[in-house]
XYZ file of C-alpha atoms in Angstrom:
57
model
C 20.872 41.644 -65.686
C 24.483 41.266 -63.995
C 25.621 43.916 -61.984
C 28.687 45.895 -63.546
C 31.961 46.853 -61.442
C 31.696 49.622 -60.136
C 35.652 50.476 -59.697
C 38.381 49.486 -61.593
C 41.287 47.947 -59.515
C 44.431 50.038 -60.270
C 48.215 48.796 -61.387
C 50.019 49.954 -58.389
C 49.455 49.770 -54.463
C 46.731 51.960 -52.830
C 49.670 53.326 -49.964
C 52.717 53.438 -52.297
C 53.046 57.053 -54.194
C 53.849 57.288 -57.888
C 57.173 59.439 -57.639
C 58.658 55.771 -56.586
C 57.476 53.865 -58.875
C 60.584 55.099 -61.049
C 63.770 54.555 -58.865
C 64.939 56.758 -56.267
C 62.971 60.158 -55.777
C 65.738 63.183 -57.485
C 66.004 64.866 -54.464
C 67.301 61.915 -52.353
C 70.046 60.973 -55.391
C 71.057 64.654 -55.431
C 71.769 64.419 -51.437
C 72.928 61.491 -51.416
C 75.889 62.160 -54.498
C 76.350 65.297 -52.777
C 77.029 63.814 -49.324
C 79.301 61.070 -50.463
C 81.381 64.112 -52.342
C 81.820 65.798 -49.202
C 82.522 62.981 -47.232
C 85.384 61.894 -49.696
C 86.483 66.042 -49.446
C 86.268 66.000 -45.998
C 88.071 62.287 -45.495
C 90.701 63.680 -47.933
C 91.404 66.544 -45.906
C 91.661 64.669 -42.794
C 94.367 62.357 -44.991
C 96.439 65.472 -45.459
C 96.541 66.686 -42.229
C 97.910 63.572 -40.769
C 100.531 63.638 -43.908
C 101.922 66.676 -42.880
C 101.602 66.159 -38.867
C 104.029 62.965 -39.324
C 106.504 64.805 -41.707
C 106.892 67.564 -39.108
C 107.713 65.242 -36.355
């Protein structure tokens, strides 16, 4: 009688963790919108400082 498998081999990598199977994880596309926002604010800001420094002097 042949012996039967005992496990089945599974679809995705042993190491690799389902949440990123999908794309990126929500947490890291929340930060990461968020911190090119603020860098744009902050960059902006910056702009309009220098904008109003050269039209004073």
């Amino acid at each position: 009688m042949p012996e039967e498998p005992t496990a089945v081999p599974s679809e995705r990598p042993a190491g690799r963790p389902a949440r990123f199977e999908n794309g990126f994880p929500r947490g890291l596309a929340i930060r990461l919108f968020a911190y090119l926002f603020v860098g744009h604010v902050f960059a902006a800001f910056l702009y309009l400082l220098f904008e109003v420094g050269s039209r004073r002097g």
